[in-house]
Tab-separated table of C-alpha atoms and ligand atoms in Angstrom:
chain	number	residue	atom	x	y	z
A	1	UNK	CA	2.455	-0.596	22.478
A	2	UNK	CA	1.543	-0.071	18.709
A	3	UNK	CA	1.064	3.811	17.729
A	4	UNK	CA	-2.307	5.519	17.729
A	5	UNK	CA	-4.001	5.015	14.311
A	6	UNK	CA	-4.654	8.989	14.018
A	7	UNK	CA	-2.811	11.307	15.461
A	8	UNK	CA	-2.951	15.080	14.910
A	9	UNK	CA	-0.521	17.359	16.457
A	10	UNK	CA	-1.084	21.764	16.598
A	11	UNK	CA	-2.907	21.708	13.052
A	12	UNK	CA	-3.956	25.074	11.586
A	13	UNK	CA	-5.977	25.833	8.650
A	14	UNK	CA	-7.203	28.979	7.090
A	15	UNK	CA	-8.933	29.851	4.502
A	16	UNK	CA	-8.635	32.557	1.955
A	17	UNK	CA	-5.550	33.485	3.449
A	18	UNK	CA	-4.456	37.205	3.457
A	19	UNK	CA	-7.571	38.545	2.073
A	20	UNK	CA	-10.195	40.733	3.881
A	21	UNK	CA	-12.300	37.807	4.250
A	22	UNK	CA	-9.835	35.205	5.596
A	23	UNK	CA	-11.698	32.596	7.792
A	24	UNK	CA	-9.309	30.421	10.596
A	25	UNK	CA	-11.472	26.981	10.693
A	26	UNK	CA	-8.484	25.341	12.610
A	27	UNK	CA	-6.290	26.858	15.504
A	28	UNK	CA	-4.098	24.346	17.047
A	29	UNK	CA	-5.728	20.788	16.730
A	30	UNK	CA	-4.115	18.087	18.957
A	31	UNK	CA	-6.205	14.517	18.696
A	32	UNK	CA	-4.946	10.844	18.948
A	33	UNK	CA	-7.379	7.903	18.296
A	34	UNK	CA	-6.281	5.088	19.323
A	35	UNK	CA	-7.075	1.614	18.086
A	36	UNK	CA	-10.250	0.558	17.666
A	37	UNK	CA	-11.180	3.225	19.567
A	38	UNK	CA	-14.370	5.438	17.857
A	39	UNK	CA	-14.514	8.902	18.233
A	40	UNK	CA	-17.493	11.350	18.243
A	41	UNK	CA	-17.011	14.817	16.333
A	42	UNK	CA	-20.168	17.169	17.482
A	43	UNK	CA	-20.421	20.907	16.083
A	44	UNK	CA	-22.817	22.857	14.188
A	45	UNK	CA	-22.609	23.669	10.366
A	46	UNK	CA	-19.865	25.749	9.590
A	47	UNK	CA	-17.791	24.238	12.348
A	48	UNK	CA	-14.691	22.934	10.294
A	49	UNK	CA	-15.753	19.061	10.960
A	50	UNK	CA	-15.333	18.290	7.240
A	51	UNK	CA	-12.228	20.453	6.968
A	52	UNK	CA	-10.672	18.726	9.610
A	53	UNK	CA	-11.958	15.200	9.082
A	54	UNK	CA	-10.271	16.135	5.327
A	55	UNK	CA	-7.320	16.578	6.798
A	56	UNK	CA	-6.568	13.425	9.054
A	57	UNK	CA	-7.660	11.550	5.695
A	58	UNK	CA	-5.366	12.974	3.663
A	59	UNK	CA	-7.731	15.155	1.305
A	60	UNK	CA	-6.301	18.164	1.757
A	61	UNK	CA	-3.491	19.194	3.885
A	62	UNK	CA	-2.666	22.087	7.092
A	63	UNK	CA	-0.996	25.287	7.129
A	64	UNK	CA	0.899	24.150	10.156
A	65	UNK	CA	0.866	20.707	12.095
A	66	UNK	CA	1.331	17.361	11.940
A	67	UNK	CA	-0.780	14.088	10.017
A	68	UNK	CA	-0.033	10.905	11.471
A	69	UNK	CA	-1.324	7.459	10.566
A	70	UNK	CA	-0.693	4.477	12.156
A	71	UNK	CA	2.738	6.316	13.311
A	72	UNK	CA	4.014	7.292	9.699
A	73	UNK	CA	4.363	11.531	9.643
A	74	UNK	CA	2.823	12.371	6.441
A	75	UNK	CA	4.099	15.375	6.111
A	76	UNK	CA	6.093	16.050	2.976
A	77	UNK	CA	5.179	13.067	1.125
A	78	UNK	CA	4.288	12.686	-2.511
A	79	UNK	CA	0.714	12.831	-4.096
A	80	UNK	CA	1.310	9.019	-5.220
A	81	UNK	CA	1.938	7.989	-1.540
A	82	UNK	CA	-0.673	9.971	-0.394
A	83	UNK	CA	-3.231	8.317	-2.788
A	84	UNK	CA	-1.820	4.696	-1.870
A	85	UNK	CA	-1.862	5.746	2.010
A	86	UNK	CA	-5.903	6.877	1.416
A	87	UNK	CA	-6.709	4.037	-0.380
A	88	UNK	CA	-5.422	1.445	1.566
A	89	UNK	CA	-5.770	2.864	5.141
A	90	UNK	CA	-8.581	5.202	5.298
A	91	UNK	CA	-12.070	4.848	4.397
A	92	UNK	CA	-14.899	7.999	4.079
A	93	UNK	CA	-18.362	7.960	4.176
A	94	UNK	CA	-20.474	11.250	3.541
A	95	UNK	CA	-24.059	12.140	4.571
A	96	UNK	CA	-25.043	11.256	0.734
A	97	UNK	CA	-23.597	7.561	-0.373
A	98	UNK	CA	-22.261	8.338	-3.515
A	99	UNK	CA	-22.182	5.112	-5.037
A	100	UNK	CA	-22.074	4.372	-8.678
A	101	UNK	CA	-25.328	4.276	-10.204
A	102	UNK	CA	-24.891	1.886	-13.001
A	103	UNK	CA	-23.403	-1.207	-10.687
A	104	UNK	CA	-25.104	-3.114	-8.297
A	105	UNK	CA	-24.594	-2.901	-4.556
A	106	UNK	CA	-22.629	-6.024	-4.306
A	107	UNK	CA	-20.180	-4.804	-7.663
A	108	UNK	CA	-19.800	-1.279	-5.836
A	109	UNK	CA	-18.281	-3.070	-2.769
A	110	UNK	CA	-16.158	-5.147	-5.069
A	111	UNK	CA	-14.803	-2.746	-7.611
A	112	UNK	CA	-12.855	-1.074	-5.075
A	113	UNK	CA	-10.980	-4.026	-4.044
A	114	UNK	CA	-10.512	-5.026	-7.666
A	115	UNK	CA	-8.460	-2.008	-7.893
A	116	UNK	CA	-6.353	-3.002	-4.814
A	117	UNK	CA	-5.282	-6.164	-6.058
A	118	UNK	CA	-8.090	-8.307	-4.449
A	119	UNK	CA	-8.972	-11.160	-7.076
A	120	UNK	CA	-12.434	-11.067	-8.009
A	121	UNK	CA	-13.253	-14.553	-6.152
A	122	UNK	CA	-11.801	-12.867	-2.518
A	123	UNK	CA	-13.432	-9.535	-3.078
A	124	UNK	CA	-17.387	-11.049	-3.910
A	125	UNK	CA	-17.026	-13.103	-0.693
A	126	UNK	CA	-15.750	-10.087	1.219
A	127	UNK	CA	-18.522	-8.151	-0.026
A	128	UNK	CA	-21.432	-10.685	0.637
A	129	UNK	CA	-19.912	-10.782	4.274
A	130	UNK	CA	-19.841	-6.944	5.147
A	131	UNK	CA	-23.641	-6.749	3.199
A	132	UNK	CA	-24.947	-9.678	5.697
A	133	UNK	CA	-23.097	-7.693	8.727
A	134	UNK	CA	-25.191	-4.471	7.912
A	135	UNK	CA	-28.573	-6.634	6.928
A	136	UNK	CA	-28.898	-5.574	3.099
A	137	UNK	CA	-27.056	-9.507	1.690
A	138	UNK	CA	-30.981	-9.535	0.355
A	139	UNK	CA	-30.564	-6.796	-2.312
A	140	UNK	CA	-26.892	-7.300	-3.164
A	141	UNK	CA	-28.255	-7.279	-7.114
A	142	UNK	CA	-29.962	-3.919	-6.805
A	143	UNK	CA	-28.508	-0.530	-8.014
A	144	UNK	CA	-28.718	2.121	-5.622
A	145	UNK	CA	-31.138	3.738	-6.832
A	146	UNK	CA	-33.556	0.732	-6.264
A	147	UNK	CA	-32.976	0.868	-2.616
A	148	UNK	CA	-33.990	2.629	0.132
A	149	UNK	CA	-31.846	6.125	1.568
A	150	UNK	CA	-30.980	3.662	4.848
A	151	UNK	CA	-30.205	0.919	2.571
A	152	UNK	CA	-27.865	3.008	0.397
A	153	UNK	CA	-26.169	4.254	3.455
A	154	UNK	CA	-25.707	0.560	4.629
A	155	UNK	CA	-24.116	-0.212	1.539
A	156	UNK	CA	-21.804	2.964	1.465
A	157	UNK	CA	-20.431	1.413	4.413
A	158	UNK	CA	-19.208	-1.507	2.971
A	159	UNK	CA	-17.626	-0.041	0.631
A	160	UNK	CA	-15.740	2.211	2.666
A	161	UNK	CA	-14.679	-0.853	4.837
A	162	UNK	CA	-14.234	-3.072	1.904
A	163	UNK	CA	-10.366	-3.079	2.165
A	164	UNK	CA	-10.293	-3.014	5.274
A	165	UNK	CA	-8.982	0.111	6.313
A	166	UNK	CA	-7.476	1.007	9.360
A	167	UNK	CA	-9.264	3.830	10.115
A	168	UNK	CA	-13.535	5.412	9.517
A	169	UNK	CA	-14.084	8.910	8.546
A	170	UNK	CA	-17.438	9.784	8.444
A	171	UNK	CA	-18.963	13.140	8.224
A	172	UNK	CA	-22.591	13.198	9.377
A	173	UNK	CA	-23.215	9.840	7.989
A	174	UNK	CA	-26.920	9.208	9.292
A	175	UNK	CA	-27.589	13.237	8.513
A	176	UNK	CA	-30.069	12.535	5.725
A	177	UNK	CA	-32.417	10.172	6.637
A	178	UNK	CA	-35.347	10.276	9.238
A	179	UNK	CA	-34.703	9.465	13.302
A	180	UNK	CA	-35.863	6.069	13.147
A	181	UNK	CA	-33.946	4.970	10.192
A	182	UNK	CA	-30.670	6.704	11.287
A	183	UNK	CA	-30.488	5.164	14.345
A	184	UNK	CA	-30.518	1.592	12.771
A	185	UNK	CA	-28.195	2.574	10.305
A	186	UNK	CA	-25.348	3.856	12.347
A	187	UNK	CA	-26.249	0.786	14.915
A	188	UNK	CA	-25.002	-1.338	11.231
A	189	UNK	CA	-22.156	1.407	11.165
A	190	UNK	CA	-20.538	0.275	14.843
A	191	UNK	CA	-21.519	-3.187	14.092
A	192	UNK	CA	-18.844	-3.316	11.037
A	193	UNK	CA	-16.202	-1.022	12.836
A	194	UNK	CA	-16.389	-3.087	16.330
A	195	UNK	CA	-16.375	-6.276	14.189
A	196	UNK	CA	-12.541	-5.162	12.645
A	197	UNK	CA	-11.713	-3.626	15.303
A	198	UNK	CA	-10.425	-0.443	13.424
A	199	UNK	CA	-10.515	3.015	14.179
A	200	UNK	CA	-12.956	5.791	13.272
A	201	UNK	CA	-13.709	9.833	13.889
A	202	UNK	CA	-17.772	10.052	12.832
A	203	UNK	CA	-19.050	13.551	12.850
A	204	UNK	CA	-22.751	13.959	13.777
A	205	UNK	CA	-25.067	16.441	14.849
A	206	UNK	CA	-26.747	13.758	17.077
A	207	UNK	CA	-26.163	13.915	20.606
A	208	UNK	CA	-27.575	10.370	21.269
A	209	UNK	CA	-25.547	8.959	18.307
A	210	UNK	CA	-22.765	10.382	19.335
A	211	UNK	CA	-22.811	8.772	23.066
A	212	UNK	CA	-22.275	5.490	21.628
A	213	UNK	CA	-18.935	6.108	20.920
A	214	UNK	CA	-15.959	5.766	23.103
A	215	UNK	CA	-15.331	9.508	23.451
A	216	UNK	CA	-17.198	12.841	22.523
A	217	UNK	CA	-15.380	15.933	21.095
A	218	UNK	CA	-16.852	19.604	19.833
A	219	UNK	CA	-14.714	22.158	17.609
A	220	UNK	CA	-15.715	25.792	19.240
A	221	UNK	CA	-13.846	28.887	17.474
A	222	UNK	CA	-11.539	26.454	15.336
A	223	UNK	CA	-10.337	24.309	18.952
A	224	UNK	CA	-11.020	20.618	19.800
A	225	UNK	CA	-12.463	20.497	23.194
A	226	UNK	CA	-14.267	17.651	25.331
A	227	UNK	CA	-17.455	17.966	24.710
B	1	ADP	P1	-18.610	21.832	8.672
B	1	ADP	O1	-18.196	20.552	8.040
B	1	ADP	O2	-18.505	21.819	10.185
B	1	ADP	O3	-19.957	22.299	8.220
B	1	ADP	P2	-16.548	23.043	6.985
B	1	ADP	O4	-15.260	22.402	7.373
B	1	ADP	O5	-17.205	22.579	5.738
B	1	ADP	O6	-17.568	22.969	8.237
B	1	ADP	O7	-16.329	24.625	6.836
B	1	ADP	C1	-15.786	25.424	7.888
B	1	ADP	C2	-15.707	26.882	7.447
B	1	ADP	O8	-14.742	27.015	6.410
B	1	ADP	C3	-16.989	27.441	6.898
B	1	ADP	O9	-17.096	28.795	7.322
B	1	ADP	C4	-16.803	27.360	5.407
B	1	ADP	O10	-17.550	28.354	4.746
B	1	ADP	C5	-15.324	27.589	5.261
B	1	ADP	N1	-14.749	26.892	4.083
B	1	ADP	C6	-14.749	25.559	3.869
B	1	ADP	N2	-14.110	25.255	2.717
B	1	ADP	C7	-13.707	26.428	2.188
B	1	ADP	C8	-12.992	26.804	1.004
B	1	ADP	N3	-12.549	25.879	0.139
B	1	ADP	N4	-12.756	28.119	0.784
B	1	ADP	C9	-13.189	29.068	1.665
B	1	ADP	N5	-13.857	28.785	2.807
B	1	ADP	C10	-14.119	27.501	3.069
């Protein structure tokens, strides 16, 4: 049986350790997602859902516990590995799509590849592909700021998948724009992840959203629970 794609074993994180106004986001974290399986994240602000969705994708590291991805302990392992590890295996998407304003959607899910070795011929067919899968292969020439908030979400997606990774973070991804509009978008969000079959942890505030996914979780007082 091949290892889980995530697994997280008795994290802990604090922060402003030692001082009067220490705060413990994480006590004890144990989660394993398996493959292809997608995995609901529901708390309130101030939770620790980025802080621990930072973690498992290598952004910032524990006090205690144990990263793994795809079965590899990353404990202890240079910054250069770490950065080759994110880039390759992991993709993010935020509540805001932070794409580069001065390329088009099409050359924002290319560049990326570019930079992993993917020759430019590969990577524009690629990135045609994941823009059709999310419905937005019509403005592949725009700049983001020419498209609509779901659009730019749509497109934020493909570029997060765009080298295939084997595993989603996502941290409130549908959180800015209106009901209507976020519930097509993250429909074009589990169309690309159940189309490559890969893994993901999405964090939403949505309780509807989030039972569409294979399993719900909720952080209460810095512990993982069901939710
Ligand atoms: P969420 O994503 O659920 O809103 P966060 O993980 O961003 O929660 O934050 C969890 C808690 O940790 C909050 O109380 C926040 O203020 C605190 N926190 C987050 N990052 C830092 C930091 N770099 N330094 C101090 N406190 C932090």
């Amino acid at each position: 049986m091949s290892s889980p794609t995530l697994e997280l074993s008795s994290i802990a994180k604090a922060y402003n350790k030692g001082k009067e106004n220490e705060v413990t986001v994480l006590r004890d974290i144990d989660l394993s997602v398996e493959l292809g399986e997608v995995v609901a994240l529901v708390a309130p602000s101030g939770a620790g859902k980025s802080t621990l969705l930072h973690i498992a994708g290598l952004l910032d590291s524990p006090d205690t516990g144990q990263v793994k991805i795809a079965g590899q302990d990353m404990t202890g392992l240079s910054d250069r590995k770490r950065t080759a590890i994110r880039r390759e295996d992991v993709g993010f998407v935020y509540q805001f799509h932070h794409l580069l304003p001065e390329f088009t959607a099409l050359e924002n899910i290319v560049l990326p590849q570019l930079a992993n070795g993917i020759s430019s011929v590969a990577a524009t067919e690629r990135a045609e592909d994941l823009l059709t899968t999310v419905g937005v292969a019509h403005r592949a020439d725009h700049r983001p700021a020419a498209l609509s908030g779901g659009e730019q979400q749509r497109v934020a997606f493909c570029r997060a998948l765009a080298n295939a990774p084997r595993l989603l973070l996502a941290d409130e991804p549908t959180g800015n724009l209106d009901p209507g509009t976020s519930d097509q978008v993250f429909g074009a969000l589990m169309e690309l992840v159940r189309g490559t079959g890969m893994s993901a942890v999405i964090a939403t505030h949505n309780l509807e959203l989030a039972s569409r996914m294979d399993r719900q979780l909720r952080l209460d007082g810095g512990r993982l629970l069901a939710l």
